[in-house]
Amino acid sequence: MTCPQGQPLPPGRPCEQAHAPRRSPSFLVQSARHARPIARLCGLVPQRLAARPAARRPAPLRRQDSAPPGRHPAVRPQPRAPQRVRAALETGECDVALVPVAACAAHPEWEVVPEVGIGCRGPVHSVLLVSAVPLPQIERIYLDAASRTSVVLVQLLLRAQGISPECVHAPHREGAGLVRGTHAALVIGDAAMALHDRFPHVFDLGAMWLAQTGLPFVFAVWAARPGLLTPAHVTALQDARAYGLKHAEELAHAFREQQLQAGLPARDLLSDNAYANYLRRAIRYGLSTKEREGVVEFLSRATAAGLLTIPGHDPEDPVHIRFAGGAAPEALVAARRPRPPLAADELLARAAAGGRLDLAEGIFLYEHADLMALGAAADARRAALHPEGVVTYIIDRNVNYTNVCVTRCKFCNFTPRPAAAAATS
């Protein structure tokens, strides 16, 4: 891995490019909420309006302002073309990035920042399938490859309705110009918001997903290379989101002015108020339980349909996303490595010899092993550990601390001593 400057990047070492002023070689900053210094991480965000509140970079702040602590944020996001953000995180060019959620499936080592995402619950207005004909008549779709998540989503939604048109990739922002006859286009990002009145049929993918699943949809999340995120970094990104939403009108106005300065005609743009409403009402920047359910549902459906491939993932296993502070990346990576088909006899022999079984193997035995064979393996392991031949089996744990022993059978773990009272304690 290398930094943007071409220097080698050791594993776990944050990229220092753009982290500190030229006059200071240090990339350590002190947070007002965290006593120890923390590494200032290099972050990348796609150049889209929806990403701006999640990656707001505040100016120096007064004490009463609600924003990331300190004058030097723990994460400094830099804008980048959407199609380059994921590649930068994969190669180590940056430390943390706002990436499409589909990209996380192939990278179990990435840590996802909790509580911050870019999604919707219903119409999103910026991820559209536009067409001159109704859905059942569409024969070809031009896909915008700038968003892998949206490309997978549109195919999932159409397949659920029994529609499987030909899919052809088109250059970013050029798909709408190719719509004619039975040829439709997936249009994403800022350009999509001005297309609602320009085509006879406009299908909002956020609304379609909610109708099919009843769940929110998450398009992008903050993901980081393993071992870099601290609680201070997570807090900084969460606070930046809150600060950005507080200044939605300011962000909307700045976005429209930049588009005008870039040469886009005013007729192709919405008003400042429309852009602000998009940020405040259409886009959801949280990642609560429902949003997480939506992420898992999307990834599960996509892998089952063959639209996403997770290296080493067993189709019978659930799909997981690792959030910052979760399990060690080594365990997640190992869980996704290819493994041979499970066999009950081999698993029982290993367990009887003292070998450990993982959760998936234990469930497999529960569902497929013969009960007598399972008991024989357990007894063989017991005999190896306690060769003296004296053992008490707990035959039923459906007891509580108010039970009264009346049999003194010596099989129950609540058997009282001979001199004890009848009631157990």
CSV table of C-alpha atoms in Angstrom, one decimal:
chain,number,residue,atom,x,y,z
A,1,MET,CA,0.0,0.0,0.0
A,2,THR,CA,1.1,3.5,-0.7
A,3,CYS,CA,0.1,7.1,0.2
A,4,PRO,CA,-0.9,9.5,-2.6
A,5,GLN,CA,2.7,10.7,-2.6
A,6,GLY,CA,3.9,7.2,-3.5
A,7,GLN,CA,5.5,6.4,-0.1
A,8,PRO,CA,5.1,2.8,1.3
A,9,LEU,CA,2.2,2.5,3.8
A,10,PRO,CA,2.9,-0.1,6.5
A,11,PRO,CA,-0.2,-2.0,7.7
A,12,GLY,CA,-2.3,-0.1,10.3
A,13,ARG,CA,-0.4,3.1,9.7
A,14,PRO,CA,-2.7,6.1,8.8
A,15,CYS,CA,-2.0,8.0,5.6
A,16,GLU,CA,-0.4,11.4,6.5
A,17,GLN,CA,-1.1,13.2,3.2
A,18,ALA,CA,-3.2,16.3,3.8
A,19,HIS,CA,-3.3,15.6,7.6
A,20,ALA,CA,-1.1,18.4,9.0
A,21,PRO,CA,0.0,21.9,8.1
A,22,ARG,CA,3.3,22.1,6.2
A,23,ARG,CA,4.9,23.9,9.2
A,24,SER,CA,4.3,20.9,11.4
A,25,PRO,CA,5.4,17.3,10.7
A,26,SER,CA,3.1,15.8,13.3
A,27,PHE,CA,-0.1,14.1,12.3
A,28,LEU,CA,-1.4,13.9,15.9
A,29,VAL,CA,-4.2,16.1,17.1
A,30,GLN,CA,-5.6,16.6,20.6
A,31,SER,CA,-9.4,16.2,21.0
A,32,ALA,CA,-11.2,18.1,23.7
A,33,ARG,CA,-13.3,15.0,24.5
A,34,HIS,CA,-10.4,12.5,24.5
A,35,ALA,CA,-7.4,13.0,26.7
A,36,ARG,CA,-4.8,11.2,24.6
A,37,PRO,CA,-3.6,12.3,21.1
A,38,ILE,CA,-5.3,10.6,18.1
A,39,ALA,CA,-4.2,10.1,14.6
A,40,ARG,CA,-5.8,12.5,12.1
A,41,LEU,CA,-7.1,10.2,9.4
A,42,CYS,CA,-7.2,10.9,5.6
A,43,GLY,CA,-10.8,10.5,4.4
A,44,LEU,CA,-12.4,10.6,0.9
A,45,VAL,CA,-16.0,11.3,0.0
A,46,PRO,CA,-17.8,11.2,-3.4
A,47,GLN,CA,-18.5,14.5,-5.0
A,48,ARG,CA,-22.2,14.4,-4.5
A,49,LEU,CA,-24.7,16.6,-2.7
A,50,ALA,CA,-26.0,13.8,-0.6
A,51,ALA,CA,-22.5,13.2,0.8
A,52,ARG,CA,-22.0,16.7,2.0
A,53,PRO,CA,-23.8,16.7,5.4
A,54,ALA,CA,-22.0,13.4,6.3
A,55,ALA,CA,-18.6,14.9,5.6
A,56,ARG,CA,-19.0,18.5,6.7
A,57,ARG,CA,-15.7,20.2,7.4
A,58,PRO,CA,-16.4,23.0,9.9
A,59,ALA,CA,-14.4,26.2,10.2
A,60,PRO,CA,-12.8,27.0,13.5
A,61,LEU,CA,-15.6,26.9,16.0
A,62,ARG,CA,-16.8,28.8,19.0
A,63,ARG,CA,-17.4,26.8,22.2
A,64,GLN,CA,-21.2,26.9,21.9
A,65,ASP,CA,-21.3,25.6,18.3
A,66,SER,CA,-22.4,22.0,17.8
A,67,ALA,CA,-19.6,20.4,15.7
A,68,PRO,CA,-16.6,18.1,15.9
A,69,PRO,CA,-14.5,19.0,18.9
A,70,GLY,CA,-11.4,21.1,18.5
A,71,ARG,CA,-10.1,23.3,15.6
A,72,HIS,CA,-8.5,20.4,13.8
A,73,PRO,CA,-10.9,17.5,13.2
A,74,ALA,CA,-9.8,13.9,13.7
A,75,VAL,CA,-10.9,13.1,10.1
A,76,ARG,CA,-10.4,15.5,7.2
A,77,PRO,CA,-12.6,14.4,4.3
A,78,GLN,CA,-11.4,15.3,0.7
A,79,PRO,CA,-13.8,15.2,-2.3
A,80,ARG,CA,-13.1,12.7,-5.0
A,81,ALA,CA,-14.9,11.4,-8.1
A,82,PRO,CA,-17.5,8.7,-6.9
A,83,GLN,CA,-16.0,5.9,-9.0
A,84,ARG,CA,-12.5,6.5,-7.4
A,85,VAL,CA,-13.4,6.5,-3.7
A,86,ARG,CA,-13.7,2.8,-3.2
A,87,ALA,CA,-10.5,2.1,-5.1
A,88,ALA,CA,-8.6,4.5,-2.9
A,89,LEU,CA,-9.7,2.7,0.2
A,90,GLU,CA,-8.8,-0.7,-1.3
A,91,THR,CA,-5.3,0.4,-2.2
A,92,GLY,CA,-4.6,2.3,1.0
A,93,GLU,CA,-4.6,5.7,-0.6
A,94,CYS,CA,-6.9,6.9,2.2
A,95,ASP,CA,-7.7,5.7,5.7
A,96,VAL,CA,-11.5,6.0,5.7
A,97,ALA,CA,-14.0,6.6,3.0
A,98,LEU,CA,-17.7,7.0,2.3
A,99,VAL,CA,-18.2,3.9,0.1
A,100,PRO,CA,-21.1,2.2,-1.5
A,101,VAL,CA,-22.5,-0.4,0.8
A,102,ALA,CA,-22.1,-3.1,-1.8
A,103,ALA,CA,-18.3,-2.6,-1.6
A,104,CYS,CA,-18.3,-3.7,2.1
A,105,ALA,CA,-19.5,-7.2,1.3
A,106,ALA,CA,-16.1,-8.0,-0.4
A,107,HIS,CA,-14.1,-6.5,2.4
A,108,PRO,CA,-14.8,-8.1,5.8
A,109,GLU,CA,-11.7,-6.4,7.2
A,110,TRP,CA,-13.2,-2.9,6.8
A,111,GLU,CA,-14.7,-1.3,9.9
A,112,VAL,CA,-18.0,0.5,9.4
A,113,VAL,CA,-18.7,3.6,11.5
A,114,PRO,CA,-21.9,3.0,13.4
A,115,GLU,CA,-24.9,5.4,13.3
A,116,VAL,CA,-23.8,7.2,10.1
A,117,GLY,CA,-24.9,6.3,6.6
A,118,ILE,CA,-26.6,7.7,3.5
A,119,GLY,CA,-29.9,6.1,2.8
A,120,CYS,CA,-33.6,6.6,2.5
A,121,ARG,CA,-37.0,5.3,3.7
A,122,GLY,CA,-39.1,5.7,0.6
A,123,PRO,CA,-38.4,8.0,-2.4
A,124,VAL,CA,-34.8,9.1,-2.6
A,125,HIS,CA,-35.2,11.3,-5.7
A,126,SER,CA,-31.6,10.8,-6.8
A,127,VAL,CA,-31.6,7.1,-7.8
A,128,LEU,CA,-34.0,6.7,-10.7
A,129,LEU,CA,-34.9,4.3,-13.5
A,130,VAL,CA,-36.2,6.5,-16.3
A,131,SER,CA,-38.0,5.1,-19.3
A,132,ALA,CA,-40.3,5.9,-22.2
A,133,VAL,CA,-42.4,2.7,-21.6
A,134,PRO,CA,-43.8,0.9,-18.5
A,135,LEU,CA,-41.6,-1.5,-16.6
A,136,PRO,CA,-42.7,-4.8,-18.2
A,137,GLN,CA,-41.9,-3.4,-21.7
A,138,ILE,CA,-38.3,-2.4,-20.9
A,139,GLU,CA,-35.8,-4.6,-22.9
A,140,ARG,CA,-32.5,-2.8,-22.1
A,141,ILE,CA,-31.2,-0.7,-19.3
A,142,TYR,CA,-28.2,1.5,-19.5
A,143,LEU,CA,-26.5,1.4,-16.1
A,144,ASP,CA,-24.4,4.1,-14.5
A,145,ALA,CA,-21.3,2.3,-13.2
A,146,ALA,CA,-20.5,5.1,-10.8
A,147,SER,CA,-22.7,3.4,-8.1
A,148,ARG,CA,-22.3,-0.3,-7.9
A,149,THR,CA,-24.9,-0.5,-5.1
A,150,SER,CA,-27.6,1.2,-7.4
A,151,VAL,CA,-26.6,-1.1,-10.3
A,152,VAL,CA,-27.2,-4.2,-8.1
A,153,LEU,CA,-30.4,-2.7,-6.6
A,154,VAL,CA,-32.2,-2.0,-9.8
A,155,GLN,CA,-31.6,-5.6,-11.0
A,156,LEU,CA,-32.8,-7.0,-7.8
A,157,LEU,CA,-36.0,-4.9,-7.9
A,158,LEU,CA,-36.8,-5.9,-11.4
A,159,ARG,CA,-36.1,-9.6,-11.0
A,160,ALA,CA,-38.5,-9.6,-8.0
A,161,GLN,CA,-41.2,-8.5,-10.5
A,162,GLY,CA,-40.1,-11.1,-13.1
A,163,ILE,CA,-38.4,-8.6,-15.4
A,164,SER,CA,-34.9,-9.3,-16.6
A,165,PRO,CA,-33.9,-6.8,-19.3
A,166,GLU,CA,-30.4,-6.6,-20.9
A,167,CYS,CA,-28.1,-4.5,-18.8
A,168,VAL,CA,-25.4,-2.4,-20.5
A,169,HIS,CA,-23.0,-0.1,-18.8
A,170,ALA,CA,-22.9,3.5,-19.9
A,171,PRO,CA,-20.5,6.4,-19.0
A,172,HIS,CA,-21.4,8.4,-15.9
A,173,ARG,CA,-24.2,10.9,-16.5
A,174,GLU,CA,-24.8,9.8,-20.1
A,175,GLY,CA,-27.5,7.2,-19.6
A,176,ALA,CA,-30.5,9.6,-19.8
A,177,GLY,CA,-29.5,10.6,-23.3
A,178,LEU,CA,-29.8,7.0,-24.5
A,179,VAL,CA,-33.4,6.5,-23.4
A,180,ARG,CA,-35.6,5.7,-26.4
A,181,GLY,CA,-38.2,3.1,-27.2
A,182,THR,CA,-37.8,0.1,-25.0
A,183,HIS,CA,-34.4,1.3,-23.7
A,184,ALA,CA,-34.3,2.7,-20.2
A,185,ALA,CA,-31.5,4.1,-18.0
A,186,LEU,CA,-30.4,4.1,-14.4
A,187,VAL,CA,-29.6,7.7,-13.5
A,188,ILE,CA,-28.0,8.4,-10.1
A,189,GLY,CA,-26.7,11.4,-8.2
A,190,ASP,CA,-27.3,15.1,-8.5
A,191,ALA,CA,-28.3,14.9,-12.2
A,192,ALA,CA,-31.2,12.6,-11.5
A,193,MET,CA,-33.1,15.1,-9.4
A,194,ALA,CA,-34.0,17.3,-12.4
A,195,LEU,CA,-35.3,14.4,-14.5
A,196,HIS,CA,-38.7,13.7,-12.8
A,197,ASP,CA,-40.7,15.6,-15.4
A,198,ARG,CA,-38.7,14.7,-18.5
A,199,PHE,CA,-39.7,11.1,-19.0
A,200,PRO,CA,-43.1,9.4,-19.2
A,201,HIS,CA,-42.1,6.8,-16.6
A,202,VAL,CA,-39.8,7.5,-13.7
A,203,PHE,CA,-39.3,4.8,-11.1
A,204,ASP,CA,-37.7,5.8,-7.7
A,205,LEU,CA,-35.5,2.9,-6.5
A,206,GLY,CA,-35.9,3.9,-2.9
A,207,ALA,CA,-39.7,3.8,-3.1
A,208,MET,CA,-39.6,0.4,-4.9
A,209,TRP,CA,-37.3,-1.1,-2.2
A,210,LEU,CA,-39.6,0.1,0.6
A,211,ALA,CA,-42.6,-1.3,-1.2
A,212,GLN,CA,-41.0,-4.7,-1.7
A,213,THR,CA,-39.3,-5.1,1.7
A,214,GLY,CA,-40.8,-2.6,4.2
A,215,LEU,CA,-37.2,-1.6,5.1
A,216,PRO,CA,-35.1,1.5,4.6
A,217,PHE,CA,-32.3,1.4,2.1
A,218,VAL,CA,-28.7,2.4,2.7
A,219,PHE,CA,-26.6,3.4,-0.2
A,220,ALA,CA,-23.3,4.3,1.4
A,221,VAL,CA,-21.4,4.0,4.8
A,222,TRP,CA,-18.2,5.3,6.3
A,223,ALA,CA,-15.7,2.4,6.2
A,224,ALA,CA,-12.1,2.4,7.4
A,225,ARG,CA,-9.0,0.2,7.1
A,226,PRO,CA,-8.7,-2.1,10.1
A,227,GLY,CA,-7.1,-1.0,13.3
A,228,LEU,CA,-7.3,2.8,12.6
A,229,LEU,CA,-10.6,3.9,14.0
A,230,THR,CA,-10.7,5.0,17.7
A,231,PRO,CA,-13.8,6.3,19.6
A,232,ALA,CA,-12.6,9.8,18.8
A,233,HIS,CA,-12.7,9.2,15.1
A,234,VAL,CA,-16.2,7.6,15.3
A,235,THR,CA,-17.4,10.6,17.4
A,236,ALA,CA,-15.9,13.1,14.9
A,237,LEU,CA,-17.7,11.5,12.0
A,238,GLN,CA,-21.0,11.3,13.9
A,239,ASP,CA,-20.7,14.9,15.0
A,240,ALA,CA,-19.8,16.0,11.5
A,241,ARG,CA,-23.0,14.5,10.3
A,242,ALA,CA,-25.1,16.4,12.9
A,243,TYR,CA,-23.3,19.6,12.1
A,244,GLY,CA,-23.8,19.2,8.4
A,245,LEU,CA,-27.5,18.6,8.8
A,246,LYS,CA,-27.8,21.7,10.9
A,247,HIS,CA,-26.3,23.7,8.0
A,248,ALA,CA,-28.3,22.0,5.2
A,249,GLU,CA,-29.5,25.3,3.7
A,250,GLU,CA,-25.9,26.6,3.5
A,251,LEU,CA,-24.8,23.4,1.9
A,252,ALA,CA,-27.6,23.5,-0.6
A,253,HIS,CA,-26.9,27.1,-1.6
A,254,ALA,CA,-23.2,26.4,-2.0
A,255,PHE,CA,-23.9,23.3,-4.1
A,256,ARG,CA,-26.2,25.2,-6.5
A,257,GLU,CA,-23.7,28.1,-6.9
A,258,GLN,CA,-20.9,25.6,-7.7
A,259,GLN,CA,-23.0,24.0,-10.4
A,260,LEU,CA,-23.8,27.3,-12.0
A,261,GLN,CA,-20.1,28.3,-11.9
A,262,ALA,CA,-19.3,24.9,-13.5
A,263,GLY,CA,-21.4,25.9,-16.5
A,264,LEU,CA,-24.6,24.0,-15.9
A,265,PRO,CA,-27.7,25.9,-17.1
A,266,ALA,CA,-30.1,27.1,-14.4
A,267,ARG,CA,-33.0,25.1,-16.1
A,268,ASP,CA,-31.1,21.9,-15.2
A,269,LEU,CA,-30.9,22.8,-11.5
A,270,LEU,CA,-33.4,22.9,-8.7
A,271,SER,CA,-33.9,25.8,-6.2
A,272,ASP,CA,-31.8,26.1,-3.0
A,273,ASN,CA,-34.9,25.2,-1.0
A,274,ALA,CA,-35.5,22.0,-3.1
A,275,TYR,CA,-31.9,20.9,-2.5
A,276,ALA,CA,-32.2,21.7,1.2
A,277,ASN,CA,-35.4,19.6,1.5
A,278,TYR,CA,-33.6,16.8,-0.3
A,279,LEU,CA,-30.9,16.8,2.4
A,280,ARG,CA,-33.3,17.1,5.3
A,281,ARG,CA,-36.2,15.0,4.2
A,282,ALA,CA,-35.3,12.5,1.4
A,283,ILE,CA,-31.9,11.4,2.6
A,284,ARG,CA,-31.5,9.7,6.0
A,285,TYR,CA,-28.1,9.9,7.6
A,286,GLY,CA,-28.6,7.5,10.4
A,287,LEU,CA,-27.7,3.8,10.7
A,288,SER,CA,-30.1,2.5,13.3
A,289,THR,CA,-31.4,-1.0,13.7
A,290,LYS,CA,-33.9,-0.8,10.8
A,291,GLU,CA,-31.2,0.6,8.5
A,292,ARG,CA,-28.9,-2.2,9.5
A,293,GLU,CA,-31.7,-4.7,8.7
A,294,GLY,CA,-32.0,-3.1,5.3
A,295,VAL,CA,-28.3,-3.5,4.7
A,296,VAL,CA,-28.3,-7.2,5.6
A,297,GLU,CA,-31.4,-7.8,3.5
A,298,PHE,CA,-29.9,-6.1,0.5
A,299,LEU,CA,-26.6,-8.0,0.7
A,300,SER,CA,-28.4,-11.3,1.4
A,301,ARG,CA,-30.6,-10.9,-1.6
A,302,ALA,CA,-27.8,-9.8,-3.9
A,303,THR,CA,-25.5,-12.7,-3.0
A,304,ALA,CA,-28.4,-15.2,-3.3
A,305,ALA,CA,-29.1,-13.8,-6.8
A,306,GLY,CA,-25.4,-13.9,-7.8
A,307,LEU,CA,-25.2,-10.2,-8.3
A,308,LEU,CA,-22.6,-9.8,-5.5
A,309,THR,CA,-19.8,-12.2,-4.6
A,310,ILE,CA,-18.4,-12.4,-1.1
A,311,PRO,CA,-15.1,-14.2,-1.0
A,312,GLY,CA,-15.3,-17.4,1.0
A,313,HIS,CA,-18.9,-16.8,2.0
A,314,ASP,CA,-21.0,-19.9,2.4
A,315,PRO,CA,-24.5,-19.4,1.0
A,316,GLU,CA,-26.0,-21.0,4.1
A,317,ASP,CA,-24.2,-18.5,6.4
A,318,PRO,CA,-25.7,-15.1,7.2
A,319,VAL,CA,-24.1,-11.9,5.8
A,320,HIS,CA,-22.3,-9.7,8.3
A,321,ILE,CA,-21.0,-6.2,8.3
A,322,ARG,CA,-18.3,-5.4,10.8
A,323,PHE,CA,-18.9,-2.2,12.7
A,324,ALA,CA,-16.2,-0.3,14.5
A,325,GLY,CA,-15.6,-1.9,17.9
A,326,GLY,CA,-16.8,-5.3,16.8
A,327,ALA,CA,-15.1,-8.7,16.3
A,328,ALA,CA,-11.5,-8.9,15.3
A,329,PRO,CA,-11.0,-8.7,11.5
A,330,GLU,CA,-9.0,-11.9,11.5
A,331,ALA,CA,-12.0,-13.9,12.7
A,332,LEU,CA,-14.3,-12.4,10.1
A,333,VAL,CA,-11.8,-13.0,7.3
A,334,ALA,CA,-11.3,-16.6,8.4
A,335,ALA,CA,-15.0,-17.1,8.6
A,336,ARG,CA,-15.3,-16.2,4.9
A,337,ARG,CA,-12.6,-18.4,3.6
A,338,PRO,CA,-13.8,-21.4,1.5
A,339,ARG,CA,-14.2,-24.6,3.5
A,340,PRO,CA,-15.1,-28.2,2.5
A,341,PRO,CA,-18.6,-29.4,2.9
A,342,LEU,CA,-19.5,-30.4,6.4
A,343,ALA,CA,-19.8,-34.0,7.4
A,344,ALA,CA,-21.4,-35.0,10.7
A,345,ASP,CA,-19.1,-38.1,11.3
A,346,GLU,CA,-16.0,-36.0,10.8
A,347,LEU,CA,-17.2,-33.3,13.1
A,348,LEU,CA,-18.2,-35.7,15.8
A,349,ALA,CA,-14.8,-37.5,15.6
A,350,ARG,CA,-13.0,-34.2,15.9
A,351,ALA,CA,-15.1,-33.1,18.9
A,352,ALA,CA,-14.7,-36.4,20.7
A,353,ALA,CA,-10.9,-36.0,20.3
A,354,GLY,CA,-11.0,-32.6,21.9
A,355,GLY,CA,-11.1,-30.4,18.8
A,356,ARG,CA,-13.1,-27.2,18.9
A,357,LEU,CA,-16.1,-26.5,16.7
A,358,ASP,CA,-17.3,-23.1,15.5
A,359,LEU,CA,-20.9,-21.9,15.6
A,360,ALA,CA,-21.7,-23.0,12.1
A,361,GLU,CA,-20.4,-26.5,12.7
A,362,GLY,CA,-22.3,-26.8,16.0
A,363,ILE,CA,-25.5,-25.8,14.3
A,364,PHE,CA,-24.8,-28.3,11.5
A,365,LEU,CA,-24.5,-31.1,14.2
A,366,TYR,CA,-27.7,-29.9,15.9
A,367,GLU,CA,-29.6,-30.2,12.6
A,368,HIS,CA,-28.0,-33.3,11.0
A,369,ALA,CA,-26.2,-35.5,13.6
A,370,ASP,CA,-27.8,-38.7,14.9
A,371,LEU,CA,-28.7,-38.3,18.6
A,372,MET,CA,-27.1,-41.5,19.7
A,373,ALA,CA,-23.9,-40.7,17.8
A,374,LEU,CA,-23.9,-37.2,19.4
A,375,GLY,CA,-24.3,-38.7,22.9
A,376,ALA,CA,-21.5,-41.2,22.2
A,377,ALA,CA,-19.1,-38.5,21.1
A,378,ALA,CA,-19.9,-36.4,24.3
A,379,ASP,CA,-19.4,-39.5,26.5
A,380,ALA,CA,-16.1,-40.2,24.8
A,381,ARG,CA,-14.9,-36.7,25.5
A,382,ARG,CA,-16.1,-37.0,29.1
A,383,ALA,CA,-14.2,-40.2,29.6
A,384,ALA,CA,-11.1,-38.6,28.2
A,385,LEU,CA,-11.4,-35.7,30.7
A,386,HIS,CA,-12.6,-37.7,33.7
A,387,PRO,CA,-11.2,-41.3,33.5
A,388,GLU,CA,-12.2,-42.0,37.1
A,389,GLY,CA,-15.6,-43.1,35.9
A,390,VAL,CA,-17.6,-41.1,38.4
A,391,VAL,CA,-19.7,-38.3,36.9
A,392,THR,CA,-23.0,-36.6,37.5
A,393,TYR,CA,-25.1,-35.8,34.4
A,394,ILE,CA,-27.3,-32.8,34.4
A,395,ILE,CA,-30.4,-34.2,32.7
A,396,ASP,CA,-32.6,-31.1,32.8
A,397,ARG,CA,-31.8,-27.4,33.3
A,398,ASN,CA,-35.4,-26.3,33.3
A,399,VAL,CA,-35.3,-25.5,37.0
A,400,ASN,CA,-35.3,-22.3,39.1
A,401,TYR,CA,-34.3,-21.3,42.6
A,402,THR,CA,-37.7,-22.1,44.1
A,403,ASN,CA,-37.9,-25.7,43.2
A,404,VAL,CA,-38.2,-28.2,46.0
A,405,CYS,CA,-36.3,-31.5,45.9
A,406,VAL,CA,-38.4,-34.5,46.9
A,407,THR,CA,-36.6,-37.5,45.4
A,408,ARG,CA,-32.9,-37.0,46.1
A,409,CYS,CA,-32.2,-38.9,43.0
A,410,LYS,CA,-28.6,-37.5,42.7
A,411,PHE,CA,-29.2,-36.8,39.0
A,412,CYS,CA,-30.2,-33.2,39.5
A,413,ASN,CA,-27.8,-30.4,40.1
A,414,PHE,CA,-30.2,-29.1,42.8
A,415,THR,CA,-29.9,-32.2,45.0
A,416,PRO,CA,-29.6,-31.0,48.6
A,417,ARG,CA,-27.2,-32.4,51.1
A,418,PRO,CA,-28.7,-35.0,53.5
A,419,ALA,CA,-28.8,-32.5,56.4
A,420,ALA,CA,-30.2,-29.7,54.3
A,421,ALA,CA,-33.8,-28.6,54.3
A,422,ALA,CA,-36.2,-29.7,51.7
A,423,ALA,CA,-36.2,-26.4,49.9
A,424,THR,CA,-33.2,-25.7,47.7
A,425,SER,CA,-31.4,-22.4,47.8
